[in-house]
Coordinates of C-alpha atoms (C1' of nucleotides) in Angstrom, one line a residue:
Chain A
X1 CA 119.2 93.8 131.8
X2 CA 115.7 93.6 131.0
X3 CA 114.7 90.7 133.0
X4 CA 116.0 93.6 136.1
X5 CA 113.9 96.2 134.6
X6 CA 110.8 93.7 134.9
X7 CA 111.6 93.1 138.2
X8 CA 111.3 96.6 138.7
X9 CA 108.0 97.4 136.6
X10 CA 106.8 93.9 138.6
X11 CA 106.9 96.0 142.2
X12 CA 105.2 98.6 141.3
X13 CA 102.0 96.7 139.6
X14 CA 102.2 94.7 142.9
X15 CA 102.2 98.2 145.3
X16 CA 99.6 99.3 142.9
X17 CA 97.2 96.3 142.9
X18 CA 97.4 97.3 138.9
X19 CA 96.4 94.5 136.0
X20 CA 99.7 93.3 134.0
X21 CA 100.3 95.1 131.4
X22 CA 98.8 94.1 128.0
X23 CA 102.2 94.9 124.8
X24 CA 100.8 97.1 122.5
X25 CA 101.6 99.3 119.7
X26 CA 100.2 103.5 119.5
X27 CA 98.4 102.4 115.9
X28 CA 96.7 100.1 117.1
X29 CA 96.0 101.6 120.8
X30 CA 92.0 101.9 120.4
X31 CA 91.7 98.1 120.6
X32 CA 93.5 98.7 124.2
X33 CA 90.4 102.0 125.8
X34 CA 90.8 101.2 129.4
X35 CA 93.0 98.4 129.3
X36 CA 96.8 98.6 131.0
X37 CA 99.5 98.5 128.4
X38 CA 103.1 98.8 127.5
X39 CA 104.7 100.7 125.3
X40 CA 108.0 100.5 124.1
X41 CA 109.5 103.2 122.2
X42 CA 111.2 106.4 122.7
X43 CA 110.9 109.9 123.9
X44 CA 109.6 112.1 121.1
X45 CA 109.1 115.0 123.1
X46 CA 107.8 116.6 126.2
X47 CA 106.4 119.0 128.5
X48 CA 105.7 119.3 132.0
X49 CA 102.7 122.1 133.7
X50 CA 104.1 121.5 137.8
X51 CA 102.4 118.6 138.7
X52 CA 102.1 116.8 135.3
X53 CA 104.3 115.6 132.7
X54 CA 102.9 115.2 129.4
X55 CA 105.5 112.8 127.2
X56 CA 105.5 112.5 123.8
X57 CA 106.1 108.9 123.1
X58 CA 106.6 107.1 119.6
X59 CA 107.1 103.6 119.3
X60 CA 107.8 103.9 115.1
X61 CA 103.8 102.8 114.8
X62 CA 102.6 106.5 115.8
X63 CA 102.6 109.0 118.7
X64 CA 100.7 108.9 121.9
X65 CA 100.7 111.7 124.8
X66 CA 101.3 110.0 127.7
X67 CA 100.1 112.0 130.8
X68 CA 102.3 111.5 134.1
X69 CA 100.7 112.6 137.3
X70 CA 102.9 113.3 139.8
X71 CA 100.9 112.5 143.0
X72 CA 99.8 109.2 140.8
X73 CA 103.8 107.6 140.1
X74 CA 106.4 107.1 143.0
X75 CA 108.5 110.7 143.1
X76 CA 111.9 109.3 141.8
X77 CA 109.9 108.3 138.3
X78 CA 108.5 111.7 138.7
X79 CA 111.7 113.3 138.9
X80 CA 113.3 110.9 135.9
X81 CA 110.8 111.9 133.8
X82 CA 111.0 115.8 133.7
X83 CA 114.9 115.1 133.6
X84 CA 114.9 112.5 130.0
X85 CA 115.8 114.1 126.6
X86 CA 114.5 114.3 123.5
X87 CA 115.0 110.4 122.2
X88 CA 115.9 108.7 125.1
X89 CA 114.8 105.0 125.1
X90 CA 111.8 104.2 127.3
X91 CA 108.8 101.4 128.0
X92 CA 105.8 103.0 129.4
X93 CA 102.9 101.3 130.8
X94 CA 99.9 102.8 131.7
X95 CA 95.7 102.7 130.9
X96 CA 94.1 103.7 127.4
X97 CA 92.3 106.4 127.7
X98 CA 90.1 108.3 124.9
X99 CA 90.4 112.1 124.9
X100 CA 88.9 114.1 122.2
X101 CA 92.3 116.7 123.1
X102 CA 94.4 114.1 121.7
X103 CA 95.1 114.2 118.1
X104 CA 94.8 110.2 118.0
X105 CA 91.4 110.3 120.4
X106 CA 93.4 108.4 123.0
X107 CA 96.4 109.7 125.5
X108 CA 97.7 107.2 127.8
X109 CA 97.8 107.7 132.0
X110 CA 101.1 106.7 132.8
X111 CA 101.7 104.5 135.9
X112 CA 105.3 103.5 135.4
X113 CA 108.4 104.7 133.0
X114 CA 111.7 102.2 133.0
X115 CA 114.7 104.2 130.8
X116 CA 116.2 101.6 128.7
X117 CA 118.7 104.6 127.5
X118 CA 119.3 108.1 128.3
X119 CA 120.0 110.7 126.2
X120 CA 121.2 114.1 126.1
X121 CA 121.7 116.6 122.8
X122 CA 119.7 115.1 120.7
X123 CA 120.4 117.2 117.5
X124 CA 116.8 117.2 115.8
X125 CA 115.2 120.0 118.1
X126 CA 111.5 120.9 117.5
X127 CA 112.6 124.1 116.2
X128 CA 113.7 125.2 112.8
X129 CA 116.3 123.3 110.5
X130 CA 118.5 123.8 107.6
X131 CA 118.5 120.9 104.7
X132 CA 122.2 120.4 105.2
X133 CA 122.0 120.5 108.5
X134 CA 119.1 117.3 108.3
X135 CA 120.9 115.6 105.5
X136 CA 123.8 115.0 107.5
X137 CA 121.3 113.6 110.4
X138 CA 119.6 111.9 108.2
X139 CA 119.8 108.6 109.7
X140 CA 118.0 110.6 112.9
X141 CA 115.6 112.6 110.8
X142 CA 113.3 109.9 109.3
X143 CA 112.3 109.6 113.1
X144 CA 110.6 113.1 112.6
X145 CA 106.7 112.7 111.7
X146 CA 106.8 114.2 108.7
X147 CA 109.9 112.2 106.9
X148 CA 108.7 109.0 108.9
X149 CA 105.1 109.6 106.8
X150 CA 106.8 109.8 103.8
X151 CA 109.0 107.0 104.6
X152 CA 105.4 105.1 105.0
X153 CA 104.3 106.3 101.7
X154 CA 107.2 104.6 99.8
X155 CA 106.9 101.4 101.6
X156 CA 103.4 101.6 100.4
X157 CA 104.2 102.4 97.0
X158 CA 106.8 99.6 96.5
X159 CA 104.1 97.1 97.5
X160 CA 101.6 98.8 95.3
X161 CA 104.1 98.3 92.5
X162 CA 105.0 94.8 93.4
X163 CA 101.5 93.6 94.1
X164 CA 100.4 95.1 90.8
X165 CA 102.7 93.1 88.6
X166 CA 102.6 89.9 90.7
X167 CA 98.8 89.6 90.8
X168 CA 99.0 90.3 86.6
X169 CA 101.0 87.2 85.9
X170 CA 104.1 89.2 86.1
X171 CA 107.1 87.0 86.7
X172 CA 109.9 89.0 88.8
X173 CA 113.2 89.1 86.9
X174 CA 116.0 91.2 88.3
X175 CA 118.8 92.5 86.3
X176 CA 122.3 92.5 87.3
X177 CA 124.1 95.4 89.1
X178 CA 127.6 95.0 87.9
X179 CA 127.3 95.1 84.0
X180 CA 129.9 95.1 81.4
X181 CA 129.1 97.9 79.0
X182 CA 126.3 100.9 79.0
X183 CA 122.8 99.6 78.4
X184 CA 122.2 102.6 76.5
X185 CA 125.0 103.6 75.0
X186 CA 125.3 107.1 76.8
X187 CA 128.0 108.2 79.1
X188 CA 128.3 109.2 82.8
X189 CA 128.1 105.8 84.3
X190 CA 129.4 104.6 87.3
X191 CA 132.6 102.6 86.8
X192 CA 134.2 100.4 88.6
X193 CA 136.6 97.1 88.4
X194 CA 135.1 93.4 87.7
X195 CA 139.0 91.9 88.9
X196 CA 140.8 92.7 86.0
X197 CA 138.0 94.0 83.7
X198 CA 135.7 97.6 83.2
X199 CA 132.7 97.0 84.9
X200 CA 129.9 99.9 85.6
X201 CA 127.0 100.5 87.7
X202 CA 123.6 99.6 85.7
X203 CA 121.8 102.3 84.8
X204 CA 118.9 100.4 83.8
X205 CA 117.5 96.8 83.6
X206 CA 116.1 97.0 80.6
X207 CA 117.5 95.3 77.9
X208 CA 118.2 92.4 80.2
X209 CA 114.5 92.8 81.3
X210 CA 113.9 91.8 77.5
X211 CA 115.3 88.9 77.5
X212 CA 113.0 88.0 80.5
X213 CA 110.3 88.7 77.8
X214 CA 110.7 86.4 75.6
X215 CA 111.2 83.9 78.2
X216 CA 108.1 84.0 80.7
X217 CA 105.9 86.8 78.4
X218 CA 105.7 88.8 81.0
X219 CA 108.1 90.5 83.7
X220 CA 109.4 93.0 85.6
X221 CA 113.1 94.4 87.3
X222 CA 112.6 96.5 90.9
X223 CA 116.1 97.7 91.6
X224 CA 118.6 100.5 92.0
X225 CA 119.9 102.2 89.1
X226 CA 123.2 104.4 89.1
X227 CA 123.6 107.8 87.1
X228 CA 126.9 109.8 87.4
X229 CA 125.1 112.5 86.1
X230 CA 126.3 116.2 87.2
X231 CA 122.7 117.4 87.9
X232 CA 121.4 118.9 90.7
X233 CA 117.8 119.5 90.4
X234 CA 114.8 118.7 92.9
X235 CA 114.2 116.1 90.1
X236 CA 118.0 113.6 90.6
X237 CA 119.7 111.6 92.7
X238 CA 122.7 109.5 91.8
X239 CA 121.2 106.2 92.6
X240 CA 117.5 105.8 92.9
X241 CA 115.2 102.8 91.9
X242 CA 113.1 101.9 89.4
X243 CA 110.8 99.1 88.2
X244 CA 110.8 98.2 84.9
X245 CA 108.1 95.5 82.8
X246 CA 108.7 93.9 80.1
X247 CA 106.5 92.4 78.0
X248 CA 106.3 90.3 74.5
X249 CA 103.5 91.0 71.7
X250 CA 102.5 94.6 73.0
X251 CA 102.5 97.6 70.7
X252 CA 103.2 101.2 71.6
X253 CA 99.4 101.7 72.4
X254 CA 99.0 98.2 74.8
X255 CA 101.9 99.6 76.8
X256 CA 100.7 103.0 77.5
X257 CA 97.2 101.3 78.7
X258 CA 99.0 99.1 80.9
X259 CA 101.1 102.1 82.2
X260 CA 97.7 104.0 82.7
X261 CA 96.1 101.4 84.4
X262 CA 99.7 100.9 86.7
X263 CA 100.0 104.3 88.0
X264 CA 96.3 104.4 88.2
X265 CA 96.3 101.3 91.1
X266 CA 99.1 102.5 92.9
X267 CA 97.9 106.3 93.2
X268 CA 94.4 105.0 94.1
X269 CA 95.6 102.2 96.6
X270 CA 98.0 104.8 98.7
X271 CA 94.8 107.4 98.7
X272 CA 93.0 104.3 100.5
X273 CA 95.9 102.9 102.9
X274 CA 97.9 106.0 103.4
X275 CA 95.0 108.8 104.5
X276 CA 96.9 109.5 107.4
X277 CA 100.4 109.9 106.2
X278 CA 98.7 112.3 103.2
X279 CA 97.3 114.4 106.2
X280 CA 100.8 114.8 108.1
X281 CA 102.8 115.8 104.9
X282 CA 99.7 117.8 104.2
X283 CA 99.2 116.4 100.4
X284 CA 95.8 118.2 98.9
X285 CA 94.4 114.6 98.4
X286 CA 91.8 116.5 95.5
X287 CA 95.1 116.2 92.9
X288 CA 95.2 112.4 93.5
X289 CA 91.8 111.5 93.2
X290 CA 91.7 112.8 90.0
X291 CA 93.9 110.3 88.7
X292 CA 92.0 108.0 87.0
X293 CA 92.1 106.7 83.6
X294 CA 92.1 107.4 80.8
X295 CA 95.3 109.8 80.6
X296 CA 95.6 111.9 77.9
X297 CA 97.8 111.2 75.0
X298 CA 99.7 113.9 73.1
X299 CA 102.0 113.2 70.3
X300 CA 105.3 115.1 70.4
X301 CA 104.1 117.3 67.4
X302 CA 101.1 118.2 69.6
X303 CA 103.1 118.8 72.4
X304 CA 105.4 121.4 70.5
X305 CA 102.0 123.0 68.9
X306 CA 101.3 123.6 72.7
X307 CA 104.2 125.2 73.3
X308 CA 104.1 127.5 70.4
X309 CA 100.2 128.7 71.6
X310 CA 101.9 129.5 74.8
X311 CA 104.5 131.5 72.8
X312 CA 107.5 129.7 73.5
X313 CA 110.1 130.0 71.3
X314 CA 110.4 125.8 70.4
X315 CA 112.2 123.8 67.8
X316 CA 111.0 120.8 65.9
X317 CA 113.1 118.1 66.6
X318 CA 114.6 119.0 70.7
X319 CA 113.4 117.8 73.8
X320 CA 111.3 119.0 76.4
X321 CA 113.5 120.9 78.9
X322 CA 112.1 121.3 82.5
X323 CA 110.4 124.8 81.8
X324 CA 108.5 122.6 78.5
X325 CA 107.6 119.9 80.7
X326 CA 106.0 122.5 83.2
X327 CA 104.4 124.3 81.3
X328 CA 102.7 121.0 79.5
X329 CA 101.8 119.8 83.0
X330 CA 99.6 122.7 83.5
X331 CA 97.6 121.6 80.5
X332 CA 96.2 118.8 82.2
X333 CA 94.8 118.0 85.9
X334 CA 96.5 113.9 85.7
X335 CA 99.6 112.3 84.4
X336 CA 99.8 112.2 80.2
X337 CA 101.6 110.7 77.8
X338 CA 103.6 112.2 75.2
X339 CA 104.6 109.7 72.5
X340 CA 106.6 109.8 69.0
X341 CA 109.7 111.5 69.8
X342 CA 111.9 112.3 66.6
X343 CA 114.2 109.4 66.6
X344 CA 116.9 111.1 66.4
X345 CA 117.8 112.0 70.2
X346 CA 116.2 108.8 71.4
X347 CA 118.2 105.1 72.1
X348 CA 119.5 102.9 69.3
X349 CA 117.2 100.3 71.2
X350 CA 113.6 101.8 69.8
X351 CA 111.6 100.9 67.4
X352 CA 111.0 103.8 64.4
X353 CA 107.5 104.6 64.0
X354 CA 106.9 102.6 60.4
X355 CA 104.2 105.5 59.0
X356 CA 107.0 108.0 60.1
X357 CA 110.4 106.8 59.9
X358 CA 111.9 110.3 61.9
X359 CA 110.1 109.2 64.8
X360 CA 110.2 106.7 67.8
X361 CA 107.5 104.6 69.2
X362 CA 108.4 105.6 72.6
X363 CA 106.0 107.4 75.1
X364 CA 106.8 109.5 78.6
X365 CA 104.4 109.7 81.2
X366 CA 104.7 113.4 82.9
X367 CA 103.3 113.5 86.0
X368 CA 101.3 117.0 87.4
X369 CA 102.2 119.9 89.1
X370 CA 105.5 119.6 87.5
X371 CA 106.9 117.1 88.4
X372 CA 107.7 115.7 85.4
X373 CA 108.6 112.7 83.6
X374 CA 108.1 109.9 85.9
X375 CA 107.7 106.7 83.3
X376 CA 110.1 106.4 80.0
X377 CA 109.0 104.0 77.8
X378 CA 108.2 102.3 74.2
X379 CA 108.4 100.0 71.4
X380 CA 111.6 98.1 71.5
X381 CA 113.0 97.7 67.8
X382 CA 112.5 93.6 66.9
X383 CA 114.0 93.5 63.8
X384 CA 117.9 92.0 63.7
X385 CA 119.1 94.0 60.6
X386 CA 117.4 97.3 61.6
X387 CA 119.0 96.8 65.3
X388 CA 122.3 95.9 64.0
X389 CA 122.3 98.9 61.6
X390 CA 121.5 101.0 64.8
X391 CA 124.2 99.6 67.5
X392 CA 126.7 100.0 64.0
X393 CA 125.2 103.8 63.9
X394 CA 125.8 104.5 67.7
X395 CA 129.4 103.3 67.4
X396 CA 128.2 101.0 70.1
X397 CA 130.8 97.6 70.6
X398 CA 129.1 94.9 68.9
X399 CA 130.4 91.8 71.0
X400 CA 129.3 93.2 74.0
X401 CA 125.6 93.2 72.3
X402 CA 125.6 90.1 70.6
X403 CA 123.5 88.4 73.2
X404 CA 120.6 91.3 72.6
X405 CA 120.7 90.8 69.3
X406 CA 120.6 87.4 69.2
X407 CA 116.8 88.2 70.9
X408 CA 116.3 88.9 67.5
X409 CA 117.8 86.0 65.6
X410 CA 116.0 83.7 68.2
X411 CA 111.8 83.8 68.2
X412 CA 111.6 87.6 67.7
X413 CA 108.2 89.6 68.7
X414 CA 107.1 92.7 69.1
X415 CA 107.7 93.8 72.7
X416 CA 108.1 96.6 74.7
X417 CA 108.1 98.3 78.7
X418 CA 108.7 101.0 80.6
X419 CA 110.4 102.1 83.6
X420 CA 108.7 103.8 86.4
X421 CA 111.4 105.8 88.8
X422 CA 110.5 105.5 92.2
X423 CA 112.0 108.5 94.1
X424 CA 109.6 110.5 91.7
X425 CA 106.4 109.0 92.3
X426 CA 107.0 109.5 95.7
X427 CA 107.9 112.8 95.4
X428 CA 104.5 113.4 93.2
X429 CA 102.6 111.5 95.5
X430 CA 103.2 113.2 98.6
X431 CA 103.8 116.5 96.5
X432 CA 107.5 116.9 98.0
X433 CA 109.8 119.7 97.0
X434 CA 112.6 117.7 96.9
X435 CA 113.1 114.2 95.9
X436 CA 115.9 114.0 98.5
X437 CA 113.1 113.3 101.0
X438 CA 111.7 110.5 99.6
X439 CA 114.5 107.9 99.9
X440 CA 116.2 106.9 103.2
X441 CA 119.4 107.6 102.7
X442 CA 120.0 110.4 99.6
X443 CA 122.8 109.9 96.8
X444 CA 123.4 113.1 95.6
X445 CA 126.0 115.1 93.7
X446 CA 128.5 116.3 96.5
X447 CA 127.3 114.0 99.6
X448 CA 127.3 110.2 100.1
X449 CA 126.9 110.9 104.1
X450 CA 125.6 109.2 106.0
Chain B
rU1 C1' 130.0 122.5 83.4
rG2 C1' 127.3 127.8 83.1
rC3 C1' 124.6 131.7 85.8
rG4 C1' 122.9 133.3 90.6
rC5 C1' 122.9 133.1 96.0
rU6 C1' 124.9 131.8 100.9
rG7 C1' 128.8 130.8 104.6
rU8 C1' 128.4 134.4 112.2
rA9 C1' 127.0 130.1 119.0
rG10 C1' 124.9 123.0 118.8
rC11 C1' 120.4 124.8 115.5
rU12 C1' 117.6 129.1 112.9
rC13 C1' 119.0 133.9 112.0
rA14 C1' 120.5 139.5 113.2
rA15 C1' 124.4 143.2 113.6
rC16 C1' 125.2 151.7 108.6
rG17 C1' 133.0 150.2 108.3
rG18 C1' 133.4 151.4 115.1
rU19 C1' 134.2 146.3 121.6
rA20 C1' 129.6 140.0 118.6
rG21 C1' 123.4 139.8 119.4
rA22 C1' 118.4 137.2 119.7
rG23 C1' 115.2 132.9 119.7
rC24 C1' 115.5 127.6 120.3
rA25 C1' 118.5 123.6 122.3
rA26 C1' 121.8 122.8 127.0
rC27 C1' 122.0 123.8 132.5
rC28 C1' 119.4 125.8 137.2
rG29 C1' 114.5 127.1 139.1
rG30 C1' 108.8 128.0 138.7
rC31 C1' 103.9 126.4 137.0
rU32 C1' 97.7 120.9 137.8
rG33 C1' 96.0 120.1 130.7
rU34 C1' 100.6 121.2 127.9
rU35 C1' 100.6 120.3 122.6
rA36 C1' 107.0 123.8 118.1
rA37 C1' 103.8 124.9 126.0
rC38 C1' 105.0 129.0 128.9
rC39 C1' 107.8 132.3 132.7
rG40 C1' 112.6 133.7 135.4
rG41 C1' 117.9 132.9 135.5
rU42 C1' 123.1 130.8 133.8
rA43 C1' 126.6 129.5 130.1
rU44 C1' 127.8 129.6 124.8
rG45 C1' 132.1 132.4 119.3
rU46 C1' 139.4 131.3 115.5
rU47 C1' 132.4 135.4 112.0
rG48 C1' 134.5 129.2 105.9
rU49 C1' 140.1 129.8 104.5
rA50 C1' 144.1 133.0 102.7
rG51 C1' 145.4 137.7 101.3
rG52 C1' 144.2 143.0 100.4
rU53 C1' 142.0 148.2 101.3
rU54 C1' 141.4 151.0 106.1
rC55 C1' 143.3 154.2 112.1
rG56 C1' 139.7 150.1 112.5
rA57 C1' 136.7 144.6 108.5
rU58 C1' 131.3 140.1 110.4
rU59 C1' 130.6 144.4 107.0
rC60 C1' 134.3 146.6 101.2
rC61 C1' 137.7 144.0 97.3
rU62 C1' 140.4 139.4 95.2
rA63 C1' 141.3 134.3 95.2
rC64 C1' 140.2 129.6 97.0
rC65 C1' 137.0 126.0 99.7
rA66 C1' 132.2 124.3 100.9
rG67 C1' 127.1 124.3 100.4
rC68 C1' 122.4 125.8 98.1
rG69 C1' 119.2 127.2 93.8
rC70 C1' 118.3 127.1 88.5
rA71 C1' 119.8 125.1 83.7
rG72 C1' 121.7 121.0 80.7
rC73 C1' 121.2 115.5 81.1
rC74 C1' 117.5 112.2 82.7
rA75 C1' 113.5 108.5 86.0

RNA sequence: UGCGCUGUAGCUCAACGGUAGAGCAACCGGCUGUUAACCGGUAUGUUGUAGGUUCGAUUCCUACCAGCGCAGCCA
């Protein structure tokens, strides 16, 4: 089929006296001012004055206007033109041309159009939609600017992440998926068979991540994580991803530097790379470019003295609910810590605070503009009779965490990590409503389609 | 799971208890710089499901179903 089409596209630079045509891609079209080139991609939309049609065309890099003159193309191309819908398939070739009406500076004169594939009814009009209604075309919708931005964004942020902790002597060490028993002990877990046996869907790579630890010093898990979890908030999905360092001889105060410094890099580096993804989801860029470090650092008695200035009705001892964490958030114009929970709601896994036994040395990041917790970490307890005692306390089946505590038995150091959540910091980043929008294809509480 | 809201054309939404309507998309035509282009025309319905009140229900009532928002839980 395409060797035909060439054919085709041949006769007319031969009729046409025209230079071949030079592959190129819209980012990259200002190396290409004046020269002849071909672009292949697909309608995004269009819209014809008489004698011209102007065609939106993206080719997944961007979106050029490609201007069709109708005395300038053979009629029949003309005519195909005005006639393709939204999406069909198509390679253009034409000449570079800067125009300050474009919003790229450059709009390309169309000399030839070949239509790999028509189409008719595509469903994503230019007009108003409904969530639902996009969430079931969601394996169309990320073709629409703003989602493909943001789609953009958490490519970049990935790499951010990954780059950070590989060029840190970070050694990746991935956790398994399929795992025997709760990592923390809590409920709502995703179960499913191992052959004969229980098996459930991780809901963190953490303790495994710990082993990795003491083995290379320094690592980290990047993977998807599984909550069965009845919320439905802007704030959950059922499977989203997280990355999660580990790291021997840190204390509490090490690891919140190192988170600092983390979210710090990846904030800053998709300010630098991502400018023009920002400006299509319209991010007020200001918010980010305060985030430097250092973050502030409340303890959770500080946190509750906040709340109780702001007259909320608060007591020692409970979480932060959503409404808390907002209202915290306002305090402060970048990401901060709170640290030293009370023990008592936290996981058997953390370490007590030794100059106050009720609390843990665990820390959250919260990020701004409510958006909440977006890194839960801390100190990991290192001491075999204290972490027995705990599992023992939690009711938690002992076989099934012998291996962890034989971390203990075996070289034992302080240690401790954090996980960031992905879907989150996206969120945050592009200052999204919804965290729904930052994934490609959403897990949430009544849909799994597509 | 609790509280609240919604369900009408492919999509977004109207319609005091009195024959079901608009914009967009689709289709036909017009326009030499459009940019959610515009202008004229054509076609589009089991009003979520089941019952009830009523002469008459998209409208009022009940149940169910589905979805959304908020909360809890968490990243």
């Amino acid at each position: 089929m395409e060797s035909t089409e060439m054919t085709k596209s041949d006769q007319v630079v031969e009729e046409k006296c025209l230079e071949p045509a030079l592959p190129a891609t819209i980012q990259d079209i200002a190396k290409f001012e004046g020269k002849r080139v071909e672009i292949k991609g697909w309608l995004y939309n269009k819209r014809s004055s008489g004698r011209i049609n102007f065609l939106q065309i993206r080719d997944g890099s961007g979106i050029i206007q490609g201007v069709m003159v109708k005395k300038e193309v053979p009629i029949e191309t003309f005519k195909e033109a005005k006639k393709l819908g939204q999406e069909s398939a198509i390679i253009v070739t034409g000449t570079v041309r800067a125009d300050e009406r474009a919003d790229i500076g450059y709009e390309l004169s169309v000399d030839n159009l070949v239509v790999i594939s028509e189409t008719d009814d595509y469903p994503i009009t230019p007009k108003d939609h409904g969530t639902d209604f996009l969430l079931d075309h969601r394996h169309l919708w990320f073709r629409s600017k703003r989602q493909h931005a943001i789609m953009r964004v958490r490519s970049e942020i990935i790499n951010a992440c990954r780059d950070y902790f590989n060029d840190r002597g970070y050694i990746l060490f991935d956790s398994p998926i399929l795992t025997p028993s709760a990592c923390e002990g809590t409920s709502n877990l995703f179960g499913t068979k191992y052959f004969d046996e229980d098996a459930y869907l991780t809901q963190s790579g953490q303790l495994y991540v710990e082993a990795g630890a003491l083995a290379f010093g320094k690592v980290y898990c990047f993977g998807p994580t599984f909550r069965a979890e009845k919320s439905r908030t802007r704030r959950h999905l059922m499977e989203f991803w997280m990355i999660e360092p580990e790291i021997a001889y840190i204390n509490l105060e090490e690891n919140m530097e190192i988170q600092e410094d983390f979210v710090e890099y990846v904030v800053q580096r998709v300010l630098s790379k991502m400018k023009i993804e920002l400006k299509i989801i319209e991010r007020d860029i200001s918010k980010l470019e305060k985030v430097k470090k250092p973050f502030p650092r409340v303890q959770y008695d500080e946190a509750v003295e906040i709340l109780k200035k702001k007259g909320v009705d608060f007591t020692w001892g409970d979480d932060f609910g959503a409404e808390h964490e907002t209202i915290l958030t306002e305090e402060f114009d970048r990401p901060f810590f709170v640290h030293r929970y009370p023990a008592e709601a936290k996981a058997f896994y953390m370490k007590r605070d030794p100059e106050r036994l009720e609390l843990a040395l665990c820390s959250d990041m919260l990020a701004p503009e409510g958006y909440g917790e977006i890194i839960g970490g801390g100190q990991r307890e290192d001491d075999y009779d204290e972490l027995l005692k705990r599992v023992r306390e939690h009711e938690l089946p002992e076989d099934a965490y012998r291996w962890y505590l034989d971390l203990r038995k075996y070289g034992s150091v302080p240690h401790g990590g954090f996980g960031l959540g992905i879907e989150r910091t996206v969120a945050w980043v592009c200052g999204l409503h919804h965290v729904r929008e930052t994934i490609p294809f959403p897990r949430m509480l009544n849909r799994m389609y597509p």
